[in-house]
Short mmCIF file of C-alpha atoms and ligand atoms in Angstrom, two decimals:
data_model
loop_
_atom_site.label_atom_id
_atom_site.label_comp_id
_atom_site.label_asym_id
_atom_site.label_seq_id
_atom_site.Cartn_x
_atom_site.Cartn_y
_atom_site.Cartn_z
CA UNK A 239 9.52 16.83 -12.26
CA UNK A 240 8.09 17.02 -8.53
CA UNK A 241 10.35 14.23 -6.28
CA UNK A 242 7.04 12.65 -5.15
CA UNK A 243 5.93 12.08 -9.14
CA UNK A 244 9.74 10.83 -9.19
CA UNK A 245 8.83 8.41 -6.16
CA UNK A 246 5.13 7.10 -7.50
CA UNK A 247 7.20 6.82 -10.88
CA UNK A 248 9.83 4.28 -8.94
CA UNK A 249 8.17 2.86 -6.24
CA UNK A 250 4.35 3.03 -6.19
CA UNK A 251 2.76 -0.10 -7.25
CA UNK A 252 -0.77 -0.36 -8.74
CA UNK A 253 -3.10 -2.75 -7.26
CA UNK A 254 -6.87 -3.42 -8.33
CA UNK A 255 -9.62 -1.19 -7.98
CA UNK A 256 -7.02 1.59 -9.25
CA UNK A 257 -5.21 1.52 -5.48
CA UNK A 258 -2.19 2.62 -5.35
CA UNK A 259 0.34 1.71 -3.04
CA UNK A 260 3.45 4.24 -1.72
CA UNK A 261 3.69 2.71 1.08
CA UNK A 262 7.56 2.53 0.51
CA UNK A 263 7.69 6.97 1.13
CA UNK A 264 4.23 8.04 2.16
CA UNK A 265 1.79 5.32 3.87
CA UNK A 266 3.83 3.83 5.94
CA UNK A 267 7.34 4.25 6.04
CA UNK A 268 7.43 8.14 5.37
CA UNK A 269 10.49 9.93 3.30
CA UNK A 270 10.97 13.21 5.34
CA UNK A 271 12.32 14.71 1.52
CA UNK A 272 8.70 14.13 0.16
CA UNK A 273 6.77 15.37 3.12
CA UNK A 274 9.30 18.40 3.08
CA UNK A 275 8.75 19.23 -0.56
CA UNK A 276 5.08 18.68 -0.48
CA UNK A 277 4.79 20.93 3.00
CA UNK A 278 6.67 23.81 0.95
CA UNK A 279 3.84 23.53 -1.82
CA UNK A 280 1.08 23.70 0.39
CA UNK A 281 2.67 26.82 2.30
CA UNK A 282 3.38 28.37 -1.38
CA UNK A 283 -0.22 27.88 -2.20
CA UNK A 284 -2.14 28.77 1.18
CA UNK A 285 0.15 30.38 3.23
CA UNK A 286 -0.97 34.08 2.65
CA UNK A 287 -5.01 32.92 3.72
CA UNK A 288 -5.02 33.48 7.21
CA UNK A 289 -5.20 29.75 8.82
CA UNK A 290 -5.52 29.23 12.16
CA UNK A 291 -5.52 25.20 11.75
CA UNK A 292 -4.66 22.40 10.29
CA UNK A 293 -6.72 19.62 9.72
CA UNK A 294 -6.44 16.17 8.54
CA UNK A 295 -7.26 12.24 9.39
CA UNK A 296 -5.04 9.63 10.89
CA UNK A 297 -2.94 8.16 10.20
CA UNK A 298 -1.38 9.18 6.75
CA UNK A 299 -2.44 12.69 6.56
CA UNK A 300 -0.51 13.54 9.79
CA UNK A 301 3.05 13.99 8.60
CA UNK A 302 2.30 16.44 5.88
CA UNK A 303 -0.45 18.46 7.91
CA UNK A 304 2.01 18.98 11.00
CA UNK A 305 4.96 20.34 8.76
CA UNK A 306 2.44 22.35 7.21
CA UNK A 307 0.97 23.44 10.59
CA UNK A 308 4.75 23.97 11.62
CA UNK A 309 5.71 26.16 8.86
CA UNK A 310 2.26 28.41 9.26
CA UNK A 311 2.73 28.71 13.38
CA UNK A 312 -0.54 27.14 13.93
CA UNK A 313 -1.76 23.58 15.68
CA UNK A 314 -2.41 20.65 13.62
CA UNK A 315 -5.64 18.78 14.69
CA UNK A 316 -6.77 15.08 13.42
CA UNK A 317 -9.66 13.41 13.38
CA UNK A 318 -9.65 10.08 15.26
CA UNK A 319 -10.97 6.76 13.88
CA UNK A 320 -11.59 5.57 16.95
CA UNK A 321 -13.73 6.60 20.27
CA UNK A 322 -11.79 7.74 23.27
CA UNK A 323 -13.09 6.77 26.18
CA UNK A 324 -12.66 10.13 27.76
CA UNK A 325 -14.50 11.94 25.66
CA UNK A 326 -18.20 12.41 25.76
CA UNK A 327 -20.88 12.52 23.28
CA UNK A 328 -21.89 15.62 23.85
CA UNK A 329 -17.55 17.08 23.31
CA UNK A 330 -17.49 15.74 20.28
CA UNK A 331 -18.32 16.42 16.49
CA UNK A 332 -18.79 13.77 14.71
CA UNK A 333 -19.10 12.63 10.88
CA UNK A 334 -19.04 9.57 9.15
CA UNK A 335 -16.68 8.57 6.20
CA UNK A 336 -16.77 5.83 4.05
CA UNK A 337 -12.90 3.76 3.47
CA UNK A 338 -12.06 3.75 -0.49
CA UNK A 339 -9.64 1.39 0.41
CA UNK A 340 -11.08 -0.80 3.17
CA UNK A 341 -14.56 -0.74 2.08
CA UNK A 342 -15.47 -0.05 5.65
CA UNK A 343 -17.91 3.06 6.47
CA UNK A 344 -16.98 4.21 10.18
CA UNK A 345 -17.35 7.18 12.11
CA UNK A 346 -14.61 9.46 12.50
CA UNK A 347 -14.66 12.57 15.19
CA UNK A 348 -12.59 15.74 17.10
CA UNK A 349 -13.39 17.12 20.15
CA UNK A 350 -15.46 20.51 20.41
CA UNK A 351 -12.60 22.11 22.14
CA UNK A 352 -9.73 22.17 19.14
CA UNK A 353 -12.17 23.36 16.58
CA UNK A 354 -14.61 26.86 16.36
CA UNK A 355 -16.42 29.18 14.71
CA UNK A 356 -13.32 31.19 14.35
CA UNK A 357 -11.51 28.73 13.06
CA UNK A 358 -9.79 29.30 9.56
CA UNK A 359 -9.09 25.72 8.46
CA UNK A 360 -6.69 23.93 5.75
CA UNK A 361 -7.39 20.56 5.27
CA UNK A 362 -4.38 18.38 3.93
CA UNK A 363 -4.55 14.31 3.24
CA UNK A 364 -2.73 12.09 1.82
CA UNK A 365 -4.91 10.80 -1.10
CA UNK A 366 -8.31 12.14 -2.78
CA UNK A 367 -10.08 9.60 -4.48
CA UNK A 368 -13.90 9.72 -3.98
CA UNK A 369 -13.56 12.88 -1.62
CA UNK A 370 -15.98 11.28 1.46
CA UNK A 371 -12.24 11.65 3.99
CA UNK A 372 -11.85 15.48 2.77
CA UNK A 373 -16.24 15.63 2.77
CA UNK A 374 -16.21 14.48 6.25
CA UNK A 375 -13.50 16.80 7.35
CA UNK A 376 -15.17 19.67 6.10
CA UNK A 377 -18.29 18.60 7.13
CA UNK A 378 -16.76 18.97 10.95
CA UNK A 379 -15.77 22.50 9.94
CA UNK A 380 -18.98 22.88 8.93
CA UNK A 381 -20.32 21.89 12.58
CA UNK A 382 -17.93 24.13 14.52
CA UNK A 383 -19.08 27.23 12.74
CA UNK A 384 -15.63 27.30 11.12
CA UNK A 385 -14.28 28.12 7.53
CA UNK A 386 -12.62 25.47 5.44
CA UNK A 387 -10.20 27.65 3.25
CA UNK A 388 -9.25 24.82 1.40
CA UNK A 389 -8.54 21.22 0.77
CA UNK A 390 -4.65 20.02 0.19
CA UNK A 391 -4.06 16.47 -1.36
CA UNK A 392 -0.40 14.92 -1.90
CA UNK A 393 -1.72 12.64 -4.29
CA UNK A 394 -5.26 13.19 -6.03
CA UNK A 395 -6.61 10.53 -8.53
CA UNK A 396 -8.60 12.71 -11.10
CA UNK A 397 -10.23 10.09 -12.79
CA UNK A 398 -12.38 9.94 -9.38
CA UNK A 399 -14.98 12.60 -8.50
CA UNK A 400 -12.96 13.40 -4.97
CA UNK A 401 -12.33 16.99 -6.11
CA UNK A 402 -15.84 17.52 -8.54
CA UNK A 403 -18.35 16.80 -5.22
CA UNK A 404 -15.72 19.53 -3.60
CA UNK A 405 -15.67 22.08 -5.91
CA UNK A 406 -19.33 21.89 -6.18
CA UNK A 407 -19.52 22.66 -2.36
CA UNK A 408 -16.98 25.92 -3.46
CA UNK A 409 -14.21 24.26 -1.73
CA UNK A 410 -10.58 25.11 -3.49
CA UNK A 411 -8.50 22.31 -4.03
CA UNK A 412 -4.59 22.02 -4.53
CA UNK A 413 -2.93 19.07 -5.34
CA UNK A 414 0.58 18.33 -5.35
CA UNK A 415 0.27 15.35 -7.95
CA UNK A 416 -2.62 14.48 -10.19
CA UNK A 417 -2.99 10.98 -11.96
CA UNK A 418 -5.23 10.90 -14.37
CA UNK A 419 -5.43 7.11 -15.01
CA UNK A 420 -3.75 3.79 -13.23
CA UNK A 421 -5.06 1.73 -16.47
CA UNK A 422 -2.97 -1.82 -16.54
CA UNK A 423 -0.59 -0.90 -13.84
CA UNK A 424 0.72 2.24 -15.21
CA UNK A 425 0.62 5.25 -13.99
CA UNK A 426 -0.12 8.34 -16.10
CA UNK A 427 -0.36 11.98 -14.67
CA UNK A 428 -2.31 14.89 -16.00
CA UNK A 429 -0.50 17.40 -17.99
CA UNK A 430 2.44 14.76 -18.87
P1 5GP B 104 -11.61 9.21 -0.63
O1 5GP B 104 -12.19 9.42 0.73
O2 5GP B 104 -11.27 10.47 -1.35
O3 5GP B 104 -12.43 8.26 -1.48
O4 5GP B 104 -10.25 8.45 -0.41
C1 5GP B 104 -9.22 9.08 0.28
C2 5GP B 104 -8.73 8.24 1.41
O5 5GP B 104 -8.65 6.86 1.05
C3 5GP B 104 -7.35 8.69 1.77
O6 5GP B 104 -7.37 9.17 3.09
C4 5GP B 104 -6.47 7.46 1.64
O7 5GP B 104 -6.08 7.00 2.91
C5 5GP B 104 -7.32 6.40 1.01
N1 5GP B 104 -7.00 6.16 -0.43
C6 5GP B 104 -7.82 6.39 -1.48
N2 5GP B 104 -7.26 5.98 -2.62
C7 5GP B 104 -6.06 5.48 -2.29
C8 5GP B 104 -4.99 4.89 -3.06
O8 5GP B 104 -5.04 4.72 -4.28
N3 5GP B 104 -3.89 4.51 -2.37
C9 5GP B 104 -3.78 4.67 -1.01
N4 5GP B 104 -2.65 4.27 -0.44
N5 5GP B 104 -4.77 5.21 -0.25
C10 5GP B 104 -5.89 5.61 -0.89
#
């Protein structure tokens, strides 16, 4: 068994509208074991595809994406929630997501000078529930000109359509761990 199904198993906690909360090892205080094993699985699966970048979205995505980034010799970029002032509508792609977990639709963006059409981009996040984060990243691929080569998830909830809406834009997904249901607080992962 995978150490982060090992840590869900222990320590995640199931909260309503199928949420689950790690924020013991991944969300907030981070195990460096996890993010090391789940960096080595990414680099197993996408490390012979030619990446130039990583991408993901702050805050929870960073950790995994820069060992990732680390282990490939490339930069790790992330979107940004929120506007810096220094950066000018016209620098900037921009895309907007909608939360799963705050409920909250807001616009996320990078600036036009980390991302381009010669870009060969790996997207990595923490979570893939209804897929809008890992839509909206690829969507700023999309408007650099770049290639997404894929989409990496630590933790993907299957019983949500996150990876069906990216498959059916050809996007190949790899997930470290897949749940297939959170039904009355347990948690129950595909292929058990
Ligand atoms: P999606 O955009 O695929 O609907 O949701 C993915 C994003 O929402 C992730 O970036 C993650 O931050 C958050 N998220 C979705 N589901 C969960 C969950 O069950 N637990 C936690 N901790 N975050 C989640």
């Amino acid at each position: 068994m995978s150490y982060l199904r090992e840590m869900i198993l222990k320590h995640g906690q199931v909260f309503p509208n199928n949420v689950l909360k790690v924020n013991s090892f991944l969300n907030h205080q981070i195990d460096p074991i996890v993010i090391e094993e789940i960096e080595k699985e990414f680099y197993k699966y996408f490390g012979d595809r030619s990446i130039t970048k990583v991408l993901t979205i702050e805050s929870s995505g960073i950790a995994p994406a820069l060992l990732v980034a680390h282990h490939l010799g490339v930069p790790m970029l992330f979107a940004k929630k929120a506007e810096p002032s220094t950066l000018a509508k016209e620098d900037k792609y921009v895309t907007s997501v909608h939360s799963y977990t705050k409920n909250v639709t807001s616009n996320v963006l990078i600036s036009k000078e980390y991302l381009s059409a010669n870009d060969k981009v790996l997207i990595i996040d923490d979570f893939l529930a209804n897929g809008q984060a890992a839509l909206g990243l690829v969507d700023l691929v999309e408007q650099a000109g770049g290639e997404t080569v894929g989409v990496g998830i630590c933790i993907e909830k299957s019983f949500q359509p996150g990876r069906q809406y990216l498959e059916a834009k050809g996007v190949d997904v790899f997930s470290i761990c897949r749940i297939q249901s959170l039904e009355n607080g347990k948690v129950t992962f595909l292929n058990e």
